[in-house]
Amino acid sequence: MAPPLQKKLLSGLFWILLLNLLIKPFWILGIETGVQNAVGPNEYGFYFTIFNLTYIFNILLDLGVTNFNTRNIARHPKLIDKHLPGMLGIKLALLCLYLVITFTVGILSGYGSRQFHLLAVLSFNQFLNSLILYLRSNFEGLMLFKWDSVISILDRVIMIIICSLLLWGPRHGMTVEWFAYAQSIAYIATALTALIVLTIRIRRKHNPSFSLKSVHLSLPFAIVILRKSFPFALLVLLMASYNRIDPLLLSWLHPEGIYQAGIYAGAFRLLDALTMIAYLVSVLLLPVFSRMTVEKDPQLGSVTRMITSLMLVFSVTAATAFSFHSDTFMYLLWHSQPASTVNNYAQVFTILVWGIVPIAMTYVFGTLLTAAGHLRQLNILAASTLLINIAVNLALIPRYGAQGSAWAALAAQSFMAITQIVEALRRLHLKPSVGYLLRLLLFSAVITTAMALLPPLSWWVTLLLAAGTALLAALLLRLIDLKQMLLIVTNN
């Protein structure tokens, strides 16, 4: 890979991780946790169930357009001024389809007036979020990773301000409805900011006469784009389903379905935050891998190994630290809840958090296969994973509730990761050395043993010791080469 592209990748990783690590922990530990504590598990379970319904069907808002656009603009950046107006027209048309489907499911589910009200707000929020992701895909395709980093945290910054006033202000009073309204305001502001910046960039670099007034829906253009993006859409739908269907199955299959969904949501909250780090890395990998595969870059194997090492060091460390000390972290998040509820959160989280390892690998190798165009194989694997998830949930939920769902999620995620790794190595002719694989296994053994032997300590001490141990082990085992990264950034 040419040094400028390597530098953009590492610089982009630095900025997107830095900004998100500054903002997201407070969002997760302060705001989202504060909301869940303020409304309680039953009320948040009510919100979380409807949210997951809107999330599963949000593929209808995109139909693979965002991932297709990232890959396409990375390969052909000069097309952006021609594609953006038509793409925005497609997004507006898809909103109508999405609303029809989600409200039909709501009617079939027997929703009442309050449920429909929240469904409407959350559906609108899903559209805004989908629009922001599409706009960000243009920044990513153009390799404007710093702007992408800013846009990625802007909505959270605005929500932190609004929710802080609702949680701790002089007239505080948080409800799940107000939480949804805060999201709407933040998403609208972020989408407008992204549109303005992108318009200025296009006028300066590609087309001085470009204007958003040219947004339109062209049926021939839409047919061509949607036909090309359909495999991306199917993949996103299948992956969203097996990642988000657990709360719905809990609410349907368990006698205390809403409560169990609330317990699962509480345990899932921290995993969701950890997963976001892996997702942010994959966002940058898609355009970089896309350009490397189309140019048949000989450095693809070494870059893949570098990113795999970073993701495994992070994910294995996080899984061991949080799993072996789940009580500490669940009490930190849910100290205002009854002890029995906190204990239930911890039991589910101990299982669920191990999913960060296969999820991280899926974000690396799934992105690599996507960039290389092997979407048919990915869709077959995702469909198989969904069937595994449903089957294990059906077997375990009636007896074990949220813990059964956690095992189902872990089984499904592990299957997807392992099969993707095998498929990527085979199709892209990547051959990791035996020595490298042994170093990965040795690192996993060292960090797992260290975290298992670590006595109960304050949460921040636990995280510091975990990070320090992992960094030292990774450097000694040459899984992380700081010198190489510095040379890339300085173009030497």
Coordinates of C-alpha atoms in Angstrom, one line a residue:
M1 CA 0.0 0.0 0.0
A2 CA 1.4 3.4 -0.9
P3 CA 2.7 5.4 2.1
P4 CA 0.0 8.2 1.8
L5 CA -2.8 5.7 2.1
Q6 CA -1.1 3.9 5.0
K7 CA -0.7 7.3 6.7
K8 CA -4.4 8.1 6.1
L9 CA -5.5 4.8 7.6
L10 CA -3.4 5.1 10.8
S11 CA -4.2 8.8 11.1
G12 CA -7.9 8.1 10.6
L13 CA -7.8 5.3 13.2
F14 CA -6.1 7.7 15.6
W15 CA -8.6 10.5 15.2
I16 CA -11.8 8.5 15.2
L17 CA -10.8 6.4 18.2
L18 CA -9.5 9.5 20.1
L19 CA -12.7 11.5 19.6
N20 CA -15.0 8.6 20.3
L21 CA -13.0 7.5 23.4
L22 CA -13.4 11.0 24.7
I23 CA -17.1 11.2 24.2
K24 CA -18.6 7.6 24.1
P25 CA -17.5 6.5 27.6
F26 CA -19.4 9.4 29.2
W27 CA -22.3 8.7 26.9
I28 CA -22.4 5.1 27.9
L29 CA -21.5 5.4 31.6
G30 CA -23.2 8.7 32.3
I31 CA -26.1 9.3 29.9
E32 CA -27.4 5.9 28.7
T33 CA -26.8 4.3 32.1
G34 CA -28.4 7.4 33.8
V35 CA -31.5 7.0 31.5
Q36 CA -31.8 3.3 32.3
N37 CA -31.4 3.9 36.0
A38 CA -33.9 6.7 35.9
V39 CA -36.6 4.8 34.1
G40 CA -35.9 1.3 35.5
P41 CA -35.6 -2.1 33.7
N42 CA -39.3 -2.5 32.9
E43 CA -39.6 0.9 31.2
Y44 CA -36.3 0.6 29.5
G45 CA -37.2 -2.9 28.4
F46 CA -40.3 -1.4 26.8
Y47 CA -38.1 1.2 24.9
F48 CA -35.5 -1.4 24.0
T49 CA -38.0 -3.8 22.5
I50 CA -39.5 -1.1 20.2
F51 CA -36.0 0.3 19.4
N52 CA -34.9 -3.2 18.2
L53 CA -37.9 -3.5 16.0
T54 CA -37.1 -0.2 14.3
Y55 CA -33.4 -1.3 14.1
I56 CA -34.1 -4.6 12.5
F57 CA -36.2 -3.0 9.7
N58 CA -33.8 0.0 9.2
I59 CA -32.2 -1.9 6.4
L60 CA -35.2 -0.7 4.4
L61 CA -33.9 2.8 4.8
D62 CA -30.7 1.9 3.1
L63 CA -30.9 -1.3 1.2
G64 CA -27.1 -1.5 1.1
V65 CA -26.7 2.0 -0.4
T66 CA -24.3 3.2 2.3
N67 CA -21.8 0.3 2.0
F68 CA -22.0 0.2 -1.8
N69 CA -21.4 4.0 -1.8
T70 CA -18.3 3.8 0.5
R71 CA -16.8 1.1 -1.8
N72 CA -17.8 2.9 -5.0
I73 CA -16.6 6.4 -4.0
A74 CA -13.3 4.9 -2.7
R75 CA -12.7 3.4 -6.1
H76 CA -14.2 6.3 -8.2
P77 CA -14.1 9.5 -6.2
K78 CA -15.0 11.7 -9.1
L79 CA -18.6 10.3 -9.2
I80 CA -19.6 12.0 -5.9
D81 CA -21.2 15.1 -7.3
K82 CA -23.2 13.1 -9.8
H83 CA -24.4 10.4 -7.3
L84 CA -25.2 12.4 -4.2
P85 CA -28.4 14.1 -5.4
G86 CA -29.8 10.9 -6.8
M87 CA -28.8 9.0 -3.7
L88 CA -30.6 11.5 -1.4
G89 CA -33.7 11.0 -3.5
I90 CA -33.5 7.3 -3.1
K91 CA -33.2 7.7 0.7
L92 CA -36.4 9.8 0.9
A93 CA -38.3 7.2 -1.2
L94 CA -37.0 4.4 1.1
L95 CA -38.3 6.3 4.1
C96 CA -41.9 5.8 2.9
L97 CA -41.4 2.1 2.4
Y98 CA -39.8 1.8 5.9
L99 CA -42.7 3.5 7.6
V100 CA -45.3 1.3 5.9
I101 CA -43.4 -1.9 7.1
T102 CA -42.7 -0.9 10.7
F103 CA -46.2 0.4 11.3
T104 CA -47.7 -2.7 9.8
V105 CA -45.6 -4.8 12.2
G106 CA -46.8 -2.6 15.0
I107 CA -50.4 -3.2 14.1
L108 CA -49.9 -6.9 13.8
S109 CA -48.1 -6.9 17.2
G110 CA -51.2 -5.2 18.8
Y111 CA -49.4 -2.0 19.8
G112 CA -51.3 0.6 21.8
S113 CA -51.2 4.4 21.4
R114 CA -48.1 4.9 23.6
Q115 CA -46.2 2.2 21.7
F116 CA -47.2 3.7 18.3
H117 CA -46.1 7.1 19.5
L118 CA -42.7 5.8 20.5
L119 CA -42.5 3.7 17.3
A120 CA -43.1 6.8 15.2
V121 CA -40.3 8.8 16.9
L122 CA -37.8 6.0 16.9
S123 CA -38.6 5.3 13.2
F124 CA -37.9 8.9 12.3
N125 CA -34.7 8.7 14.3
Q126 CA -33.6 5.6 12.4
F127 CA -34.1 7.5 9.2
L128 CA -32.0 10.4 10.4
N129 CA -29.3 8.0 11.6
S130 CA -29.3 6.1 8.3
L131 CA -29.0 9.5 6.5
I132 CA -26.0 10.4 8.6
L133 CA -24.3 7.1 7.9
Y134 CA -24.8 7.6 4.2
L135 CA -23.4 11.1 4.3
R136 CA -20.4 9.8 6.3
S137 CA -19.8 7.1 3.7
N138 CA -19.0 9.9 1.3
F139 CA -16.4 11.3 3.7
E140 CA -15.0 7.8 4.1
G141 CA -14.9 7.1 0.3
L142 CA -13.0 10.4 -0.2
M143 CA -10.6 9.4 2.6
L144 CA -11.6 12.5 4.6
F145 CA -11.3 10.6 7.9
K146 CA -10.9 13.6 10.2
W147 CA -14.3 15.0 9.1
D148 CA -15.8 11.6 9.4
S149 CA -14.4 11.4 13.0
V150 CA -16.1 14.8 13.9
I151 CA -19.4 13.8 12.4
S152 CA -19.3 10.4 14.1
I153 CA -19.4 12.0 17.6
L154 CA -21.4 15.2 16.9
D155 CA -24.8 13.7 17.6
R156 CA -23.6 12.2 20.9
V157 CA -22.2 15.6 22.0
I158 CA -25.5 17.2 21.4
M159 CA -27.4 14.4 23.1
I160 CA -25.1 14.6 26.1
I161 CA -26.0 18.2 26.6
I162 CA -29.8 17.7 26.3
C163 CA -29.9 14.5 28.4
S164 CA -27.7 16.0 31.1
L165 CA -30.3 18.7 31.5
L166 CA -33.1 16.2 31.6
L167 CA -31.3 13.9 34.1
W168 CA -29.7 16.4 36.4
G169 CA -31.0 19.9 35.5
P170 CA -33.2 22.1 37.7
R171 CA -36.3 20.7 36.1
H172 CA -35.1 17.2 35.5
G173 CA -37.5 14.5 34.5
M174 CA -36.4 11.8 32.2
T175 CA -38.7 9.4 30.3
V176 CA -38.1 7.1 27.4
E177 CA -40.1 9.5 25.2
W178 CA -37.9 12.5 26.1
F179 CA -34.8 10.3 25.5
A180 CA -36.2 9.6 22.0
Y181 CA -36.9 13.4 21.4
A182 CA -33.3 14.2 22.4
Q183 CA -32.0 11.8 19.7
S184 CA -34.2 13.5 17.1
I185 CA -32.8 16.9 17.8
A186 CA -29.2 15.7 17.8
Y187 CA -29.6 13.7 14.6
I188 CA -31.2 16.6 12.7
A189 CA -28.3 19.0 13.7
T190 CA -25.7 16.4 12.7
A191 CA -27.2 15.6 9.3
L192 CA -27.4 19.3 8.5
T193 CA -23.8 19.8 9.4
A194 CA -22.7 16.9 7.3
L195 CA -24.7 18.1 4.3
I196 CA -23.2 21.6 4.5
V197 CA -19.6 20.4 4.9
L198 CA -20.0 17.8 2.1
T199 CA -21.5 20.5 -0.2
I200 CA -18.6 22.9 0.4
R201 CA -16.1 20.1 -0.3
I202 CA -17.8 19.1 -3.6
R203 CA -17.9 22.7 -4.8
R204 CA -14.2 23.2 -4.0
K205 CA -12.8 19.9 -5.4
H206 CA -15.3 18.5 -8.0
N207 CA -18.1 20.8 -9.2
P208 CA -18.2 24.5 -8.4
S209 CA -21.9 24.7 -9.4
F210 CA -23.1 21.8 -7.2
S211 CA -26.2 22.4 -5.2
L212 CA -28.5 20.3 -3.0
K213 CA -31.4 21.8 -4.9
S214 CA -30.7 19.2 -7.5
V215 CA -31.8 16.4 -5.2
H216 CA -34.3 14.2 -7.1
L217 CA -35.6 10.7 -7.5
S218 CA -34.6 9.2 -10.8
L219 CA -36.2 5.8 -11.4
P220 CA -33.6 4.5 -13.8
F221 CA -30.8 5.6 -11.5
A222 CA -32.5 4.2 -8.5
I223 CA -33.0 0.8 -10.2
V224 CA -29.3 0.6 -11.2
I225 CA -28.1 1.6 -7.7
L226 CA -30.5 -0.6 -5.8
R227 CA -29.7 -3.6 -8.0
K228 CA -26.0 -3.1 -7.3
S229 CA -26.5 -2.5 -3.6
F230 CA -29.0 -5.4 -3.0
P231 CA -26.3 -7.9 -1.9
F232 CA -25.1 -5.3 0.7
A233 CA -28.6 -4.8 1.8
L234 CA -29.3 -8.5 2.3
L235 CA -26.0 -8.8 4.3
V236 CA -26.9 -5.9 6.6
L237 CA -30.4 -7.3 7.2
L238 CA -29.2 -10.7 8.1
M239 CA -26.4 -9.4 10.4
A240 CA -28.8 -6.9 12.1
S241 CA -31.3 -9.7 12.6
Y242 CA -28.9 -12.1 14.3
N243 CA -27.4 -9.3 16.4
R244 CA -30.7 -7.7 17.5
I245 CA -33.3 -10.4 17.5
D246 CA -32.6 -11.7 21.0
P247 CA -34.7 -9.1 23.0
L248 CA -37.6 -9.7 20.7
L249 CA -37.4 -13.5 21.1
L250 CA -37.1 -13.0 24.9
S251 CA -40.3 -10.9 24.9
W252 CA -42.1 -13.5 22.9
L253 CA -40.8 -16.8 24.5
H254 CA -40.3 -16.1 28.2
P255 CA -43.1 -15.7 30.8
E256 CA -41.3 -12.5 32.1
G257 CA -40.4 -11.4 28.6
I258 CA -40.2 -7.7 29.0
Y259 CA -38.2 -7.9 32.3
Q260 CA -35.8 -10.4 30.7
A261 CA -35.4 -8.2 27.7
G262 CA -34.6 -5.3 30.2
I263 CA -31.9 -7.5 31.9
Y264 CA -30.4 -8.4 28.5
A265 CA -30.5 -4.7 27.5
G266 CA -28.6 -3.8 30.7
A267 CA -26.0 -6.4 30.1
F268 CA -25.8 -5.6 26.4
R269 CA -25.2 -1.9 27.1
L270 CA -21.5 -2.2 27.9
L271 CA -20.9 -4.8 25.1
D272 CA -22.5 -2.3 22.7
A273 CA -20.0 0.3 23.7
L274 CA -17.1 -2.1 23.2
T275 CA -18.4 -3.2 19.9
M276 CA -18.6 0.4 18.7
I277 CA -14.8 0.6 18.8
A278 CA -14.5 -2.4 16.5
Y279 CA -17.2 -0.9 14.2
L280 CA -15.3 2.4 14.0
V281 CA -12.2 0.6 12.8
S282 CA -14.2 -1.3 10.2
V283 CA -15.7 2.0 8.9
L284 CA -12.1 3.1 7.9
L285 CA -11.1 -0.4 6.6
L286 CA -13.9 -0.6 4.0
P287 CA -12.6 2.2 1.7
V288 CA -9.0 1.3 2.3
F289 CA -9.5 -2.4 1.6
S290 CA -11.7 -1.5 -1.4
R291 CA -8.9 0.6 -3.0
M292 CA -6.2 -2.0 -2.1
T293 CA -8.2 -4.9 -3.7
V294 CA -9.0 -3.1 -6.9
E295 CA -5.3 -2.1 -7.2
K296 CA -4.2 -5.6 -6.2
D297 CA -1.9 -4.1 -3.6
P298 CA 0.7 -6.6 -2.5
Q299 CA 0.6 -5.1 1.0
L300 CA -2.9 -6.3 1.7
G301 CA -1.7 -9.3 3.8
S302 CA 0.5 -7.2 6.0
V303 CA -2.1 -4.6 6.6
T304 CA -4.7 -7.2 7.4
R305 CA -2.3 -8.8 9.9
M306 CA -1.6 -5.4 11.5
I307 CA -5.3 -4.6 12.0
T308 CA -6.1 -8.2 13.1
S309 CA -3.4 -7.9 15.8
L310 CA -4.7 -4.6 17.1
M311 CA -8.3 -5.8 17.2
L312 CA -7.5 -9.1 18.9
V313 CA -5.3 -7.4 21.5
F314 CA -8.2 -5.0 22.2
S315 CA -11.0 -7.6 22.1
V316 CA -9.4 -10.4 24.1
T317 CA -8.2 -7.9 26.8
A318 CA -11.7 -6.4 27.0
A319 CA -13.5 -9.8 27.1
T320 CA -11.2 -11.2 29.9
A321 CA -11.1 -8.0 32.0
F322 CA -14.9 -7.4 31.9
S323 CA -15.9 -11.1 32.2
F324 CA -13.8 -12.0 35.2
H325 CA -14.8 -8.8 37.0
S326 CA -18.4 -8.4 35.7
D327 CA -19.8 -7.7 39.2
T328 CA -17.6 -4.7 39.5
F329 CA -18.6 -3.2 36.2
M330 CA -22.3 -4.0 36.5
Y331 CA -22.4 -2.4 40.0
L332 CA -20.7 0.7 38.5
L333 CA -23.4 1.0 35.9
W334 CA -26.5 -0.1 37.9
H335 CA -25.7 0.7 41.5
S336 CA -29.1 2.3 42.0
Q337 CA -30.9 -0.9 41.0
P338 CA -31.7 -3.7 43.6
A339 CA -28.9 -6.2 44.3
S340 CA -30.8 -9.0 42.7
T341 CA -31.2 -7.1 39.4
V342 CA -27.5 -6.1 39.4
N343 CA -26.6 -9.8 39.9
N344 CA -28.8 -10.8 37.0
Y345 CA -27.1 -8.2 34.8
A346 CA -23.6 -9.6 35.8
Q347 CA -24.6 -13.2 35.1
V348 CA -25.7 -12.3 31.6
F349 CA -22.8 -9.9 30.9
T350 CA -20.2 -12.5 31.9
I351 CA -21.3 -14.6 29.0
L352 CA -22.3 -11.8 26.6
V353 CA -19.0 -9.9 26.7
W354 CA -17.0 -12.7 25.2
G355 CA -18.9 -11.9 22.0
I356 CA -16.6 -8.9 21.5
V357 CA -13.8 -11.2 20.2
P358 CA -15.8 -12.8 17.3
I359 CA -17.5 -9.5 16.6
A360 CA -14.1 -7.8 16.2
M361 CA -12.9 -10.5 13.8
T362 CA -16.1 -10.2 11.9
Y363 CA -15.5 -6.5 11.4
V364 CA -12.0 -7.2 10.0
F365 CA -12.6 -10.2 7.8
G366 CA -16.2 -9.4 6.9
T367 CA -15.1 -6.0 5.8
L368 CA -12.3 -7.5 3.8
L369 CA -14.6 -9.9 2.0
T370 CA -17.1 -7.1 1.4
A371 CA -14.4 -4.9 -0.2
A372 CA -13.3 -7.8 -2.4
G373 CA -16.8 -8.3 -3.6
H374 CA -17.5 -11.7 -2.1
L375 CA -21.0 -10.8 -0.9
R376 CA -22.7 -14.1 -2.0
Q377 CA -20.6 -16.1 0.4
L378 CA -21.1 -13.6 3.2
N379 CA -24.8 -13.7 2.8
I380 CA -24.8 -17.5 3.0
L381 CA -22.8 -17.4 6.2
A382 CA -25.0 -14.6 7.7
A383 CA -28.2 -16.6 6.9
S384 CA -26.7 -19.7 8.5
T385 CA -25.7 -17.6 11.6
L386 CA -29.3 -16.3 11.9
L387 CA -30.7 -19.8 11.9
I388 CA -28.2 -20.9 14.5
N389 CA -29.1 -17.9 16.7
I390 CA -32.9 -18.6 16.5
A391 CA -32.5 -22.3 17.1
V392 CA -30.3 -21.9 20.2
N393 CA -32.6 -19.1 21.5
L394 CA -35.7 -21.4 21.0
A395 CA -34.0 -24.1 23.0
L396 CA -32.6 -22.0 25.9
I397 CA -34.9 -19.0 26.4
P398 CA -37.9 -20.8 28.0
R399 CA -35.6 -22.3 30.7
Y400 CA -32.7 -19.8 31.1
G401 CA -34.2 -16.5 29.9
A402 CA -31.6 -13.7 29.2
Q403 CA -28.7 -16.0 30.0
G404 CA -29.9 -18.4 27.3
S405 CA -30.1 -15.6 24.8
A406 CA -26.5 -14.6 25.8
W407 CA -25.3 -18.1 25.0
A408 CA -27.2 -18.0 21.7
A409 CA -25.6 -14.7 20.7
L410 CA -22.1 -15.9 21.5
A411 CA -22.6 -19.2 19.6
A412 CA -23.9 -17.3 16.5
Q413 CA -21.1 -14.7 16.6
S414 CA -18.4 -17.3 17.0
F415 CA -19.7 -19.3 14.0
M416 CA -19.8 -16.2 11.8
A417 CA -16.3 -15.1 12.7
I418 CA -14.6 -18.5 12.2
T419 CA -16.3 -19.1 8.9
Q420 CA -15.4 -15.6 7.6
I421 CA -11.8 -15.9 8.6
V422 CA -11.5 -19.3 6.7
E423 CA -13.3 -17.8 3.7
A424 CA -11.1 -14.7 3.6
L425 CA -7.9 -16.6 3.9
R426 CA -8.9 -19.0 1.1
R427 CA -10.4 -16.5 -1.4
L428 CA -7.7 -13.8 -1.0
H429 CA -4.8 -16.2 -0.7
L430 CA -3.7 -14.9 2.7
K431 CA -1.4 -17.3 4.6
P432 CA -0.6 -16.3 8.2
S433 CA 2.5 -17.9 9.5
V434 CA 2.5 -20.6 12.2
G435 CA 4.7 -18.4 14.4
Y436 CA 2.2 -15.5 14.2
L437 CA -0.7 -17.8 15.2
L438 CA 1.2 -19.1 18.1
R439 CA 2.0 -15.6 19.3
L440 CA -1.8 -14.8 19.2
L441 CA -2.6 -17.9 21.2
L442 CA 0.2 -17.1 23.7
F443 CA -1.1 -13.6 24.1
S444 CA -4.6 -14.8 24.8
A445 CA -3.4 -17.3 27.4
V446 CA -1.3 -14.7 29.1
I447 CA -4.0 -12.0 29.4
T448 CA -6.7 -14.6 30.3
T449 CA -4.5 -16.0 33.1
A450 CA -3.6 -12.5 34.4
M451 CA -7.3 -11.4 34.6
A452 CA -8.4 -14.6 36.2
L453 CA -5.8 -14.3 38.9
L454 CA -6.4 -10.5 39.5
P455 CA -8.2 -9.9 42.8
P456 CA -11.4 -7.7 43.0
L457 CA -10.2 -4.1 42.7
S458 CA -11.7 -0.7 41.7
W459 CA -13.0 -0.7 38.2
W460 CA -10.4 1.9 37.0
V461 CA -7.5 0.0 38.6
T462 CA -8.7 -3.2 36.8
L463 CA -8.8 -1.5 33.5
L464 CA -5.4 0.1 33.9
L465 CA -3.8 -3.2 34.9
A466 CA -5.5 -5.0 32.0
A467 CA -4.4 -2.4 29.5
G468 CA -0.8 -2.3 30.9
T469 CA -0.5 -6.1 30.8
A470 CA -2.0 -6.4 27.3
L471 CA 0.3 -3.6 25.9
L472 CA 3.4 -5.2 27.5
A473 CA 2.5 -8.7 26.3
A474 CA 1.6 -7.4 22.8
L475 CA 4.9 -5.6 22.4
L476 CA 7.0 -8.5 23.8
L477 CA 5.3 -10.9 21.4
R478 CA 5.6 -8.4 18.5
L479 CA 1.9 -8.3 17.8
I480 CA 2.1 -4.5 17.9
D481 CA 5.0 -2.8 16.2
L482 CA 5.0 0.9 17.4
K483 CA 8.2 1.7 15.4
Q484 CA 6.6 0.5 12.1
M485 CA 3.4 2.6 12.8
L486 CA 5.5 5.7 13.5
L487 CA 7.5 5.2 10.4
I488 CA 4.3 5.0 8.3
V489 CA 2.8 8.1 9.9
T490 CA 6.0 10.1 9.3
N491 CA 6.3 8.7 5.7
N492 CA 9.7 7.1 6.3

